[in-house]
Each structure stands twice: as C-alpha cells, then as structure tokens.
PDB file of C-alpha atoms and ligand atoms in Angstrom:
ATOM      1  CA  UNK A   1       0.000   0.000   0.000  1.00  0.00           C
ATOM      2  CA  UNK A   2       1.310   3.508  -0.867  1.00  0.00           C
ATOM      3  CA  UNK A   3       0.389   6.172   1.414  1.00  0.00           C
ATOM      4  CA  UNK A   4      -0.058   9.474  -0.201  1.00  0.00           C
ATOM      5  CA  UNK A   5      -0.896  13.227   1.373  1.00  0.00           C
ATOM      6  CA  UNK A   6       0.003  15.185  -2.021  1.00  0.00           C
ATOM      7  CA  UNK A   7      -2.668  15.613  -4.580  1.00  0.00           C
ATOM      8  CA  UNK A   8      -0.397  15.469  -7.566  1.00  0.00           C
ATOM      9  CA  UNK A   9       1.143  12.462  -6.103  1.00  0.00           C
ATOM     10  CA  UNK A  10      -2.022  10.258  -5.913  1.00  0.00           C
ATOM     11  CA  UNK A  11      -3.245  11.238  -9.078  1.00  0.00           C
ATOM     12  CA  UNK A  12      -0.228  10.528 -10.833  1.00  0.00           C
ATOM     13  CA  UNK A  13      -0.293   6.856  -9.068  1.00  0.00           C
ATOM     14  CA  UNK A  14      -4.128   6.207  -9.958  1.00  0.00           C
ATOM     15  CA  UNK A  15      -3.518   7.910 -13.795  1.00  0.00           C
ATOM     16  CA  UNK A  16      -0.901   5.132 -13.860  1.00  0.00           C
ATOM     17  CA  UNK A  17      -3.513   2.046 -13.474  1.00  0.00           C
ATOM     18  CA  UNK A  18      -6.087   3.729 -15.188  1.00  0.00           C
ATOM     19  CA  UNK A  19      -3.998   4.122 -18.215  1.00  0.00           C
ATOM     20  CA  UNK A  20      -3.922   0.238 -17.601  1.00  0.00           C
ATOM     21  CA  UNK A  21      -7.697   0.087 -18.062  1.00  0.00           C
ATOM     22  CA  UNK A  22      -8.069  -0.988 -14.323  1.00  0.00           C
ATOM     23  CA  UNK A  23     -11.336   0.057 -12.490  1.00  0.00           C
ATOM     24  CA  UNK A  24     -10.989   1.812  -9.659  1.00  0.00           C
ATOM     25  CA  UNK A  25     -12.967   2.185  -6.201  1.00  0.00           C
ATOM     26  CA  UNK A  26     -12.893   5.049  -3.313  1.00  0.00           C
ATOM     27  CA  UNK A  27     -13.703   4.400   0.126  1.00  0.00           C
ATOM     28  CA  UNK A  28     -13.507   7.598   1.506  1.00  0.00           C
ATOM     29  CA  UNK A  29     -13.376   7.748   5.519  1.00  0.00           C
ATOM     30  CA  UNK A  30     -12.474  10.303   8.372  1.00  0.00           C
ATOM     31  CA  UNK A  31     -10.046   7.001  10.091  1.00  0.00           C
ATOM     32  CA  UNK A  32     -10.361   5.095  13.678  1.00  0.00           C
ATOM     33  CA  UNK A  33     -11.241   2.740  11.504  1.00  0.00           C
ATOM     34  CA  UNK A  34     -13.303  -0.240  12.775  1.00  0.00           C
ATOM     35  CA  UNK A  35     -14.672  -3.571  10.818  1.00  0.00           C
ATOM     36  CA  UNK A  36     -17.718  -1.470   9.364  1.00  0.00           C
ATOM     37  CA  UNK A  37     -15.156   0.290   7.499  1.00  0.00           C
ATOM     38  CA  UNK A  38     -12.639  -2.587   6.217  1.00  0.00           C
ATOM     39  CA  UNK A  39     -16.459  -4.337   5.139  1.00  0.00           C
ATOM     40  CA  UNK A  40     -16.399  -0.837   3.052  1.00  0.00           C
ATOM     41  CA  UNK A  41     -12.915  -1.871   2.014  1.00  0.00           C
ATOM     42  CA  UNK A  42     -14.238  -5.364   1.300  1.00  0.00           C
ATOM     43  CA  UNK A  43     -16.886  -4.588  -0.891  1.00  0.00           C
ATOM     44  CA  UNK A  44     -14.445  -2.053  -3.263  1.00  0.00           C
ATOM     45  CA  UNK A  45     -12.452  -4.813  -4.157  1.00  0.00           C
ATOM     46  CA  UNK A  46     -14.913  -6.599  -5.403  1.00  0.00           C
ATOM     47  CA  UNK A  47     -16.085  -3.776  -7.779  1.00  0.00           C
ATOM     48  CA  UNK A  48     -12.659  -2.540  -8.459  1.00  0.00           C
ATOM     49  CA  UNK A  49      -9.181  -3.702  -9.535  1.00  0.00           C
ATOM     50  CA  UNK A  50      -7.760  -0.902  -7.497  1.00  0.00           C
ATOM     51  CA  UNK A  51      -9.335   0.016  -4.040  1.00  0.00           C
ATOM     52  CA  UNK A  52      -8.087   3.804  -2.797  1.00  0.00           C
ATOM     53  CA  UNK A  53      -9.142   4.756   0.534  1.00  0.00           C
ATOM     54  CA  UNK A  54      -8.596   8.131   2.184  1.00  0.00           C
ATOM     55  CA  UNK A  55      -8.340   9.369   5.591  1.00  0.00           C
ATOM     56  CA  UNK A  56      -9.359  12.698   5.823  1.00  0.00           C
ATOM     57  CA  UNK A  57     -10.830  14.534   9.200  1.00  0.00           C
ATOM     58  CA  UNK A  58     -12.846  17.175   7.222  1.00  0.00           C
ATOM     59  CA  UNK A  59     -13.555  20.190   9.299  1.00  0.00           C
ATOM     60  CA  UNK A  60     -15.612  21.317   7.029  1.00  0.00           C
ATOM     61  CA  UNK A  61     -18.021  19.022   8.257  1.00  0.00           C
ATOM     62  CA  UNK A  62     -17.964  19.692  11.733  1.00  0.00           C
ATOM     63  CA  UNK A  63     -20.092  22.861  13.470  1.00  0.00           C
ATOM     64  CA  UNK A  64     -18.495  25.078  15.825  1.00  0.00           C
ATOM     65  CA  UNK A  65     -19.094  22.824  19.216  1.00  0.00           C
ATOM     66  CA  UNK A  66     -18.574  19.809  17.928  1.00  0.00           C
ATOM     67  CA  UNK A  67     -16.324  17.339  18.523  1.00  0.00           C
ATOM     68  CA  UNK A  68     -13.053  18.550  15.781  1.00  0.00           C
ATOM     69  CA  UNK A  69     -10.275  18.567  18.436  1.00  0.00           C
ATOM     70  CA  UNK A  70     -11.123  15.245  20.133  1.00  0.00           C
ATOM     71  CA  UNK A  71     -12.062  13.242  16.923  1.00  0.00           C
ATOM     72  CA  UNK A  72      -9.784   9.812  17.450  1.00  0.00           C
ATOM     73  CA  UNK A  73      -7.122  10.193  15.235  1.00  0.00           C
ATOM     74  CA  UNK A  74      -5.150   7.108  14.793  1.00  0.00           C
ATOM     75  CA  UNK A  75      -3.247   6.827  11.700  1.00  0.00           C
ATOM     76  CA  UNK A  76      -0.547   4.514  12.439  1.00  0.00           C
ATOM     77  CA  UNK A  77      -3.169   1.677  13.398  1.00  0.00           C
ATOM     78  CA  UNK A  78      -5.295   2.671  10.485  1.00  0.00           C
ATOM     79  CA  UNK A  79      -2.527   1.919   7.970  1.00  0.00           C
ATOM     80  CA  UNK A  80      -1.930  -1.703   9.456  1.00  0.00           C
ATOM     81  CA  UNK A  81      -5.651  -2.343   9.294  1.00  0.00           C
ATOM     82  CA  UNK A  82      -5.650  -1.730   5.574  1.00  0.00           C
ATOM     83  CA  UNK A  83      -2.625  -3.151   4.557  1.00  0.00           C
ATOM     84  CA  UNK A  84      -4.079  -6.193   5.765  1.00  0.00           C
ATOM     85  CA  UNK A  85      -6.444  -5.312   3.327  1.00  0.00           C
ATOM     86  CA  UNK A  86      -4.644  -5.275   0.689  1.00  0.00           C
ATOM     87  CA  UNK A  87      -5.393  -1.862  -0.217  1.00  0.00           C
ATOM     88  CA  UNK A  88      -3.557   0.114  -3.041  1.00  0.00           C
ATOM     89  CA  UNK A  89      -3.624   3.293  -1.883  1.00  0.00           C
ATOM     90  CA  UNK A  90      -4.426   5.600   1.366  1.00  0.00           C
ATOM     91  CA  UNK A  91      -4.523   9.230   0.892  1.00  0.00           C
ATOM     92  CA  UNK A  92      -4.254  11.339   3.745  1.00  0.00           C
ATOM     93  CA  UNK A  93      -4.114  14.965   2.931  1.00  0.00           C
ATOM     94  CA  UNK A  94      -3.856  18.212   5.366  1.00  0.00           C
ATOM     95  CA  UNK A  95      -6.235  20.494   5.607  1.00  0.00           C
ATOM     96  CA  UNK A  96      -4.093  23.132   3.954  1.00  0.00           C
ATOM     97  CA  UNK A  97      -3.945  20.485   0.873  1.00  0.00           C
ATOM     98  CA  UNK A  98      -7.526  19.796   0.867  1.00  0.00           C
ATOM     99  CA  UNK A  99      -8.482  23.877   1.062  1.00  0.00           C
ATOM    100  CA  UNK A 100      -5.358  25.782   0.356  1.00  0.00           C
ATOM    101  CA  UNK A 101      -7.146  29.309   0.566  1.00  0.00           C
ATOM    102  CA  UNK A 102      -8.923  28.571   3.635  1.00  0.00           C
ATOM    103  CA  UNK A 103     -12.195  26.686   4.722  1.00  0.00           C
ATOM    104  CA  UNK A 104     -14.365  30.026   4.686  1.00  0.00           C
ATOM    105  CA  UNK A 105     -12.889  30.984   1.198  1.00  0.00           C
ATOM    106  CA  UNK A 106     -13.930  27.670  -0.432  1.00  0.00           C
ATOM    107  CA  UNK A 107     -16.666  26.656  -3.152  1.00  0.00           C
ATOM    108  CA  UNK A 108     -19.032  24.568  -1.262  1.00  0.00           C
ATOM    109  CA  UNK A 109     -21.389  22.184  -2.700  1.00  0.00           C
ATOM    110  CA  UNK A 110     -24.674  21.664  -1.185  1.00  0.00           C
ATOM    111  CA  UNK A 111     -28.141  20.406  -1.602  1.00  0.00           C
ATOM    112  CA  UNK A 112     -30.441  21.469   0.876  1.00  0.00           C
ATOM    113  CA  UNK A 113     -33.625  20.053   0.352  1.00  0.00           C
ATOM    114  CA  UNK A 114     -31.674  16.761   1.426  1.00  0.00           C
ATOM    115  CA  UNK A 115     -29.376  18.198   4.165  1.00  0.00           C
ATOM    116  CA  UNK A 116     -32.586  20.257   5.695  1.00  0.00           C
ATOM    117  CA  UNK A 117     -33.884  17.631   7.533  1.00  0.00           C
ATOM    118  CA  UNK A 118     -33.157  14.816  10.211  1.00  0.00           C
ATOM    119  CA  UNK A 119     -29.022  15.120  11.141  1.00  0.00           C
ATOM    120  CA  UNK A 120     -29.299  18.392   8.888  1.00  0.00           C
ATOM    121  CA  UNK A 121     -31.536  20.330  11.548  1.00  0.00           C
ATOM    122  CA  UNK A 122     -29.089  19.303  14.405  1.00  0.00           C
ATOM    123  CA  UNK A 123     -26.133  19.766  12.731  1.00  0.00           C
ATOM    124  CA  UNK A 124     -26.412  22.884  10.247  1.00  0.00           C
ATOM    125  CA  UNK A 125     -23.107  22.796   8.462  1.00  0.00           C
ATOM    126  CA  UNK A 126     -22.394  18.965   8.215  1.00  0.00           C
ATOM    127  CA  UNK A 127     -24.197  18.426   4.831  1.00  0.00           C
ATOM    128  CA  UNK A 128     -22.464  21.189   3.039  1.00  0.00           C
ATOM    129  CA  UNK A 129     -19.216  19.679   4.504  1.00  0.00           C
ATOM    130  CA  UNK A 130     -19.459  15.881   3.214  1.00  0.00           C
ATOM    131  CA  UNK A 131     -20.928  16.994  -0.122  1.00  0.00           C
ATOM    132  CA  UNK A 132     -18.038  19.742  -0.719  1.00  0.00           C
ATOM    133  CA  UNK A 133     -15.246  17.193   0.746  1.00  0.00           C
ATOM    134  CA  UNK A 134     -17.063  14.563  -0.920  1.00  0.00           C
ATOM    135  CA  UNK A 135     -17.050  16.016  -4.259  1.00  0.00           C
ATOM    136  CA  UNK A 136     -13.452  16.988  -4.110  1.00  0.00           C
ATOM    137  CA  UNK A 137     -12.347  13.564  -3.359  1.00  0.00           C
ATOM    138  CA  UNK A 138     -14.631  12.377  -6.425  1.00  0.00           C
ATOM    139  CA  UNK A 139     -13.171  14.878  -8.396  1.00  0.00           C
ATOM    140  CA  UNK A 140      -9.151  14.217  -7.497  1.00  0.00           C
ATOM    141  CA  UNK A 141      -9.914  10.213  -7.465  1.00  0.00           C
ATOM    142  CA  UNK A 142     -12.004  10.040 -10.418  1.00  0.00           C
ATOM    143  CA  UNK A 143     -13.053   6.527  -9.435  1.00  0.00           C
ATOM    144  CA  UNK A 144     -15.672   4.104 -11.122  1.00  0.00           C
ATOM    145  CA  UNK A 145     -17.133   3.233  -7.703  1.00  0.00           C
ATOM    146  CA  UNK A 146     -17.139   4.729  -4.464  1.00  0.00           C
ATOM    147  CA  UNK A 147     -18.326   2.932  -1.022  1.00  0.00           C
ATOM    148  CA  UNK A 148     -20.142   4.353   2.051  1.00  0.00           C
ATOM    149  CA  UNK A 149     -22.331   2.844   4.943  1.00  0.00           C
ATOM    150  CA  UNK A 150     -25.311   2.326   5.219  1.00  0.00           C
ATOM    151  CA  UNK A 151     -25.539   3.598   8.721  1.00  0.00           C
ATOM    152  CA  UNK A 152     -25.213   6.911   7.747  1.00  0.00           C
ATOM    153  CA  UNK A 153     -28.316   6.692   5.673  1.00  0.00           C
ATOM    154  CA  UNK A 154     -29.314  10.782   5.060  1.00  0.00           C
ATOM    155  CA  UNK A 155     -25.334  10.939   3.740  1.00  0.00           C
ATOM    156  CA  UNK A 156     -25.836   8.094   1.649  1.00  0.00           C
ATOM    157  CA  UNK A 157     -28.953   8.862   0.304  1.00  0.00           C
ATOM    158  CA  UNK A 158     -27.412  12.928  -0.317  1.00  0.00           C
ATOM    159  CA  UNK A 159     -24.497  10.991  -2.115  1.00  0.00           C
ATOM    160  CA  UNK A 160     -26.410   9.599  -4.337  1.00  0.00           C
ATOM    161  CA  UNK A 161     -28.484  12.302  -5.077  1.00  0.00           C
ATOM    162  CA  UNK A 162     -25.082  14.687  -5.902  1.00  0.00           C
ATOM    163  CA  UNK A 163     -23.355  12.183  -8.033  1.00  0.00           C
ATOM    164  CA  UNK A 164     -26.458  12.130 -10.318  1.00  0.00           C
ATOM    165  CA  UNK A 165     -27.378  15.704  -9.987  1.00  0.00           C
ATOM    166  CA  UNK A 166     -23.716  16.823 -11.113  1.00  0.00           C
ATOM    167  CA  UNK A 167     -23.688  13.733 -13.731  1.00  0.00           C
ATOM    168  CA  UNK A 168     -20.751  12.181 -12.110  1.00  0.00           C
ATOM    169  CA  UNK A 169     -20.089   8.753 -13.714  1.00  0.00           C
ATOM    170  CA  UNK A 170     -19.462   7.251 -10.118  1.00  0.00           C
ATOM    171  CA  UNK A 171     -22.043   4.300  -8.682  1.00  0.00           C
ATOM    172  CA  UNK A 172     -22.409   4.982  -5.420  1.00  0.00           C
ATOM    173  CA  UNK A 173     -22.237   1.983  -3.441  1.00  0.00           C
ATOM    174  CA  UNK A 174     -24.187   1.165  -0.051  1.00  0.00           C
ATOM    175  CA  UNK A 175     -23.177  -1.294   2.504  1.00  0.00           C
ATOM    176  CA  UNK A 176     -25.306  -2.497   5.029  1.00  0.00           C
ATOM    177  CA  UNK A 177     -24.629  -1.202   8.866  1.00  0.00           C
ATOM    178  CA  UNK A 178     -21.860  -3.592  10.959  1.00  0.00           C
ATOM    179  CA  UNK A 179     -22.735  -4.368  14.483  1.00  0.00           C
ATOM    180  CA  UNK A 180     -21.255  -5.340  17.419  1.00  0.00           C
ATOM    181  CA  UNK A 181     -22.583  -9.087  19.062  1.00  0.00           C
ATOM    182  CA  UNK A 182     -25.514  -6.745  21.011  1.00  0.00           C
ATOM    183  CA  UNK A 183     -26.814  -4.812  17.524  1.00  0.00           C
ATOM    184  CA  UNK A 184     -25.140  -1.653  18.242  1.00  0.00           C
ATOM    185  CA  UNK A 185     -24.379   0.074  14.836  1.00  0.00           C
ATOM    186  CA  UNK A 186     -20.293   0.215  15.010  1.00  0.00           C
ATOM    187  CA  UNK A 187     -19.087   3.698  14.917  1.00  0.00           C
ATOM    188  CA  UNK A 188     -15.868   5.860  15.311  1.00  0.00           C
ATOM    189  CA  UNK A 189     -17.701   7.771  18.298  1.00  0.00           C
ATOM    190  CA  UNK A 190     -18.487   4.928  19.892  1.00  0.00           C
ATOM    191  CA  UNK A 191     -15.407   4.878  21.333  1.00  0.00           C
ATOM    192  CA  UNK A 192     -16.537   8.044  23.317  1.00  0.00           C
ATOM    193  CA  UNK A 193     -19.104   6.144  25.290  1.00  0.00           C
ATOM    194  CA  UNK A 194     -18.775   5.667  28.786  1.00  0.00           C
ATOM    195  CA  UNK A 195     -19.517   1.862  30.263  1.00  0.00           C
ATOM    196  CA  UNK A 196     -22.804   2.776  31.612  1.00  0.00           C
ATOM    197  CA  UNK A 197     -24.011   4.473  28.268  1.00  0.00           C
ATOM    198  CA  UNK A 198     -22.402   1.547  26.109  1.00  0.00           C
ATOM    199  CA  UNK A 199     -24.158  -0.489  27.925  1.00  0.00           C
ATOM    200  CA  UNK A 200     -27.736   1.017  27.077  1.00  0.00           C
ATOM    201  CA  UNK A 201     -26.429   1.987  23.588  1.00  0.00           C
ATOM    202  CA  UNK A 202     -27.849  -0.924  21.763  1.00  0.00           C
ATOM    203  CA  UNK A 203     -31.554   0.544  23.094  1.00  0.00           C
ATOM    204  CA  UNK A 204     -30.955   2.404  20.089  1.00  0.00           C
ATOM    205  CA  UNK A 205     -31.051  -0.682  17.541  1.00  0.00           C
ATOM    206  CA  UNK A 206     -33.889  -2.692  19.199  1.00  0.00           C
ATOM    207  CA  UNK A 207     -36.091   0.446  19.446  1.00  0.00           C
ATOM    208  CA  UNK A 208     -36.163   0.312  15.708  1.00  0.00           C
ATOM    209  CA  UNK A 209     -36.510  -3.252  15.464  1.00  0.00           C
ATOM    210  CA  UNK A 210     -39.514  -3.168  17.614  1.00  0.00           C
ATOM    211  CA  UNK A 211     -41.161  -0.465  15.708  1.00  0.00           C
ATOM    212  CA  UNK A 212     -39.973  -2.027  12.492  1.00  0.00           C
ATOM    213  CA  UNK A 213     -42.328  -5.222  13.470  1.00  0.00           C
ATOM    214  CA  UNK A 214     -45.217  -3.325  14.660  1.00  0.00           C
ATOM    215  CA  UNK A 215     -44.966  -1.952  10.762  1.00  0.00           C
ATOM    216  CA  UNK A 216     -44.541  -5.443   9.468  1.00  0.00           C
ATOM    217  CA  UNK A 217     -47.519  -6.995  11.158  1.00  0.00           C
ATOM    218  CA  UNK A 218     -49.502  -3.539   9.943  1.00  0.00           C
ATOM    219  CA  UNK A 219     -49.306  -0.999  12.149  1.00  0.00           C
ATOM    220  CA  UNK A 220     -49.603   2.249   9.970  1.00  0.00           C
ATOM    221  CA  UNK A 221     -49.710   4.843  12.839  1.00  0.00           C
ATOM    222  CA  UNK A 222     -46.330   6.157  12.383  1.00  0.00           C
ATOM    223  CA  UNK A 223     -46.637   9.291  13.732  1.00  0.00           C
ATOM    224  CA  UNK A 224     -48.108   7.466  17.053  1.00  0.00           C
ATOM    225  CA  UNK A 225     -45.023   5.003  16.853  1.00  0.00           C
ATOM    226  CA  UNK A 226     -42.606   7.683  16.103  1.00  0.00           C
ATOM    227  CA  UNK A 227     -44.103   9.747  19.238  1.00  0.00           C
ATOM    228  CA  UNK A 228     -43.927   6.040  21.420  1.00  0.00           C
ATOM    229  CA  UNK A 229     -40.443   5.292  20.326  1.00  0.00           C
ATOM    230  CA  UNK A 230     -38.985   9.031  21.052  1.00  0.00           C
ATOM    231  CA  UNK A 231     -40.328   8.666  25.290  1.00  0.00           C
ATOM    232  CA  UNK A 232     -39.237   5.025  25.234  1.00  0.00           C
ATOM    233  CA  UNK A 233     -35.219   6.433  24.240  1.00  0.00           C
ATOM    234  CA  UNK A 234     -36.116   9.475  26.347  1.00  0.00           C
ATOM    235  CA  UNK A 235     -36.875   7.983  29.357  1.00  0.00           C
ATOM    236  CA  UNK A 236     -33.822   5.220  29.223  1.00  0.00           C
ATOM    237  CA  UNK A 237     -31.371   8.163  29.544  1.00  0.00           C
ATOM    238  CA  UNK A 238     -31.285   9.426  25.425  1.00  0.00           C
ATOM    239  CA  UNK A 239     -31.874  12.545  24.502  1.00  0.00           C
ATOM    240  CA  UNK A 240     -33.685  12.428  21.181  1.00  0.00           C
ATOM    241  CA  UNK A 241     -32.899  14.312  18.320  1.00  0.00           C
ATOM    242  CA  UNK A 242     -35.138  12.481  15.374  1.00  0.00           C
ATOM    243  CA  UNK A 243     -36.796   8.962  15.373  1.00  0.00           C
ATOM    244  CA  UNK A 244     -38.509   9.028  12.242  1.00  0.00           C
ATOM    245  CA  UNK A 245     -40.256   6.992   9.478  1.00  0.00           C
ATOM    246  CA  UNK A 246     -40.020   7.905   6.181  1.00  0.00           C
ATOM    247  CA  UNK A 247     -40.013   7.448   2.543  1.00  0.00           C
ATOM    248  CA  UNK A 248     -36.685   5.393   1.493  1.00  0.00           C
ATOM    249  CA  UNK A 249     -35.707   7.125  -1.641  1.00  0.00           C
ATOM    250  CA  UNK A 250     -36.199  11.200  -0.852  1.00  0.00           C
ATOM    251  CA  UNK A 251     -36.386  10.852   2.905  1.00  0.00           C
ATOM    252  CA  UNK A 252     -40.045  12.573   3.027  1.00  0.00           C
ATOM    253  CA  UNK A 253     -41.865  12.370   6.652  1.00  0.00           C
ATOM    254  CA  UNK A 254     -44.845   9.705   6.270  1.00  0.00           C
ATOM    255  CA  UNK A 255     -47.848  10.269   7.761  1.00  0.00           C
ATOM    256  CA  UNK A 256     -50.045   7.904  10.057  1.00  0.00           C
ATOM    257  CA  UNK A 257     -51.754   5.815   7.313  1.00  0.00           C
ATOM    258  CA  UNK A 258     -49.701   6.755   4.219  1.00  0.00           C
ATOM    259  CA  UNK A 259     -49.411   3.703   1.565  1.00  0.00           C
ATOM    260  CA  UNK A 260     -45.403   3.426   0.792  1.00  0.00           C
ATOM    261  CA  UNK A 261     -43.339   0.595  -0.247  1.00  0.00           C
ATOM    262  CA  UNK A 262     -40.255   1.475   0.646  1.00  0.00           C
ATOM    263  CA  UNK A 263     -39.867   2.665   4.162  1.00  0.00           C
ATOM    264  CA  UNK A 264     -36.927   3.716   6.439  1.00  0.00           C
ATOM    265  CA  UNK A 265     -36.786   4.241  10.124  1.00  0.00           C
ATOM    266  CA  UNK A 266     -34.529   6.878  11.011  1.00  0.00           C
ATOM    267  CA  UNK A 267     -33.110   7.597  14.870  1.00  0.00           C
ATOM    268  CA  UNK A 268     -30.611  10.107  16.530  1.00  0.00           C
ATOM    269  CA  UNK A 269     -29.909  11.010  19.790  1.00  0.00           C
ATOM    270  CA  UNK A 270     -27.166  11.841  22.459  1.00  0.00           C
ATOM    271  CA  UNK A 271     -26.252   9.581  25.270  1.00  0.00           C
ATOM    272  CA  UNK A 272     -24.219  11.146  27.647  1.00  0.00           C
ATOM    273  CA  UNK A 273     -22.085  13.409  25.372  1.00  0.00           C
ATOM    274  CA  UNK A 274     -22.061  10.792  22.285  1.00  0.00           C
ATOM    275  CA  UNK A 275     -24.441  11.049  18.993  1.00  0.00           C
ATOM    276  CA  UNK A 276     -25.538   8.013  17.886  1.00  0.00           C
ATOM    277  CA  UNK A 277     -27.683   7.128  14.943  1.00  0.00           C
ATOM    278  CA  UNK A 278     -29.212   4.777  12.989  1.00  0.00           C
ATOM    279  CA  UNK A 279     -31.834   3.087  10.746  1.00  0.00           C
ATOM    280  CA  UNK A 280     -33.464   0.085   9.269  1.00  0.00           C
ATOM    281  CA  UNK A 281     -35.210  -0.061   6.285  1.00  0.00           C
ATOM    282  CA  UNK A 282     -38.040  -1.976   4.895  1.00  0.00           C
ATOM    283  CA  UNK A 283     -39.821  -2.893   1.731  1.00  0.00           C
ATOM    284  CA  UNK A 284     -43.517  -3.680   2.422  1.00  0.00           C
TER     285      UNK A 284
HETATM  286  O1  PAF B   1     -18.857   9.212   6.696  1.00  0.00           O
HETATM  287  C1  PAF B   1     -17.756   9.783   6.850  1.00  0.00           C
HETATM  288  O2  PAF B   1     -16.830   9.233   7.449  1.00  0.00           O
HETATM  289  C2  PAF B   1     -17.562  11.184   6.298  1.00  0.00           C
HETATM  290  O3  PAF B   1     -18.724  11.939   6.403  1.00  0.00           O
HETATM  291  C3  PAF B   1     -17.034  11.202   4.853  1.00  0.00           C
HETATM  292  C4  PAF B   1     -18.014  10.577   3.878  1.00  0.00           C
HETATM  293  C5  PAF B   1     -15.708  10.436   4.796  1.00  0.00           C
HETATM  294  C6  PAF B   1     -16.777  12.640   4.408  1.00  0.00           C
HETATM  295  O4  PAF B   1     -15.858  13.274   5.222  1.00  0.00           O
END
C-alpha cells in the first residue's frame, strides 16, 4: 500500500492504473477505523481492480461545538488495518492540501432540500461539509465506484443524489450497517461512550426493530409510533434528536396511514455526550 498526502502524487499513481484500463474504487473515511469500514474496504475490491481509501478529518463538516479537536485520530493503526487489506492506496491529505485558501474561502457544494432535515436540523453545516469534501475527493480520485455505509443513511442517500445531480459517472455503493454481538451500529464515536451508556447503547437498535415489526404486522400509525419510540429512548437516559419513518428514496416524513413501499426508520440522539444514529429499512 502507498500512502499518499500530495494531490499530484495520488493522481499521478491512480492515472498510472487507469492508463492500464483498471477500475478503480474510493472508500472515503475520516479514520479510527473499525470492521464497518474494512467491510467498506471489502466490498471495493470486489467492484474494483484498485481500491483507494482516504483518511481525511474534514472540518468542514464539523459545526463550531462539535467534537473537531477530540475526533480519534489514529493513523498509524489505520494503515496496518488496511494493509491487511490489501489496499492500493491511502490518501491522507492536510487540511491546507484539501483547502489551500482557507475553509471560509472555499466553493461549497450543497443540496439542501436533502441536508434540511433529520441530522441536517441538528447539525447545520455537516451536509455542506461531506458533499463539498465529498465532491473533491470524487473529483481528485475520479473513481468508477465509491463505497459508504449504510448507517449513515441521510449521507448516503445525499451521495447519491449529488453524483447524479452533477452527472458524475461514479455508482455509489451502499453497505449495510456492521454491528457489534448486542446490535449496536459500530461507529468511530463509539469509542466516546462511557460503560454505563455503552451499555444502554444498543436501546438504540432494538427500538427500531420493535417499531420495524409493529410496521410489518400492519401498524400504519407512524406518527403514534414515532411519538412512542422518542419517550421510550427518552426515558432510558437518550436525549432524542429524530426517530422518524419515512419514505426510502427522498427521505419525506410519512404520515399515520400513508401507503409506501419502501420505508426507512430513522433515529438520533445523544447519550451522555455521544451522537448516535441509525436506521433500518423496509420494503412492504
Ligand atoms: O462518513 C464519513 O466518514 C464522512 O462523512 C465522509 C463521507 C468520509 C466525508 O468526510
């Protein structure tokens, strides 16, 4: 594996296999990388000759009290991880390579139906981040494929939307959520969990299984389960942001009764001084 932190240098290494005709996949990631993210790994090279990750903390992404500073950074692990995974190349870049004139001088990419909603509402900023760091990496990488989580559902699903918006010829590839042995979606910030709070994390997960059920055996009320599910997390020590069902393709809010196919179940919240969130979707 080559690690590269110069734009000129990783482009000149991909040009080379591409000149080879070999397809080429991008995992992009901010590191403290965990199994959900070598299953990202996983999944490129089997779409892809050549599998480049990067490791980029974007603070473009983050709003002004979040958690920047204390993000785990934890390179020198990272790189063992994915050497093991036989991956081509890692691209780290500095934030002065990424935005050389400054984060505030910058072009930013956004689409705010999308980003106005769910995470978007809690964390203002964070859309217009991913989809401007997201778009650069696209742009510098120039892969065939490119492979995100599933857990981050809203990102994926804005992903999606900007590659075909801006006619990149990219498929955007999901992969379903990894979980630890008790359900809880595995995250980066998980790590930030104290042992009380990990212990009621995976209240998270079997909230939306429940609710997922009560939809499967017919239950349409989904305000009324949304409303249940929300003091159920509340009262176990969460605080709330969004537990949600909605319509899997453009993420609109479905009303009790509403006829849909395709359904997600959205949730975020705080426990302790961690976000969590995830989802589970359905096709009825
Ligand atoms: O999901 C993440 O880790 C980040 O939002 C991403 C897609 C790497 C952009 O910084």
């Amino acid at each position: 594996m080559q690690t590269l932190n110069q734009v000129k240098y990783l482009r000149a290494a991909i040009n080379a296999d591409k000149e080879r005709g070999k397809r080429v996949a991008l995992v992009p990631t901010m590191g403290h990388l965990h199994e959900g993210h070598l299953q990202l790994v996983r999944r490129a090279h089997e779409i892809a000759e050549i599998v480049v990750v990067s490791i980029f903390v974007n603070p473009m992404q983050f709003g002004a009290s979040e958690d920047l500073d204390s993000y785990p950074r934890t390179l020198l692990d990272d790189q063992e991880k994915l050497e093991a995974e036989n991956v081509h190349f890692l691209f780290t870049p500095s934030d002065k390579e990424m935005y050389p004139n400054g984060i505030e001088n910058h072009t930013k990419v956004s689409i705010e139906n999308l980003s106005n909603m769910l995470c978007g509402i809690h964390r203002p900023v964070h859309f217009e981040g991913v989809c401007t760091v997201v778009t650069k990496l696209f742009n510098l990488v120039q892969p065939d494929a490119a492979v995100f989580g599933e857990k981050d559902f809203q990102q994926l699903t804005i992903i999606k939307r900007l590659a075909s918006d801006l006619c990149m010829p990219i498929d955007i590839i999901g992969v379903p959520t990894a979980r630890a042995h008790d359900g809880l979606a595995l995250s980066s910030r998980n790590t930030y969990l104290s042992s009380v709070d990990r212990a009621r994390a995976p209240m998270l997960y079997e909230t939306l299984k429940d609710i997922r059920d009560q939809i499967l055996a017919g239950n349409r009320q989904y305000e009324t389960l949304c409303e249940e599910a929300k003091q159920k997390l509340n009262s176990s020590g969460f605080d709330v942001d969004y537990f949600d069902i909605r319509d899997q393709n453009d993420l609109s809010l479905l009303a009790n009764d509403a006829e849909n196919s395709s359904v997600s179940i959205l949730a975020a919240g705080t426990l302790g001084s961690t976000r969590l969130l995830d989802n589970i979707y359905l096709s009825l």
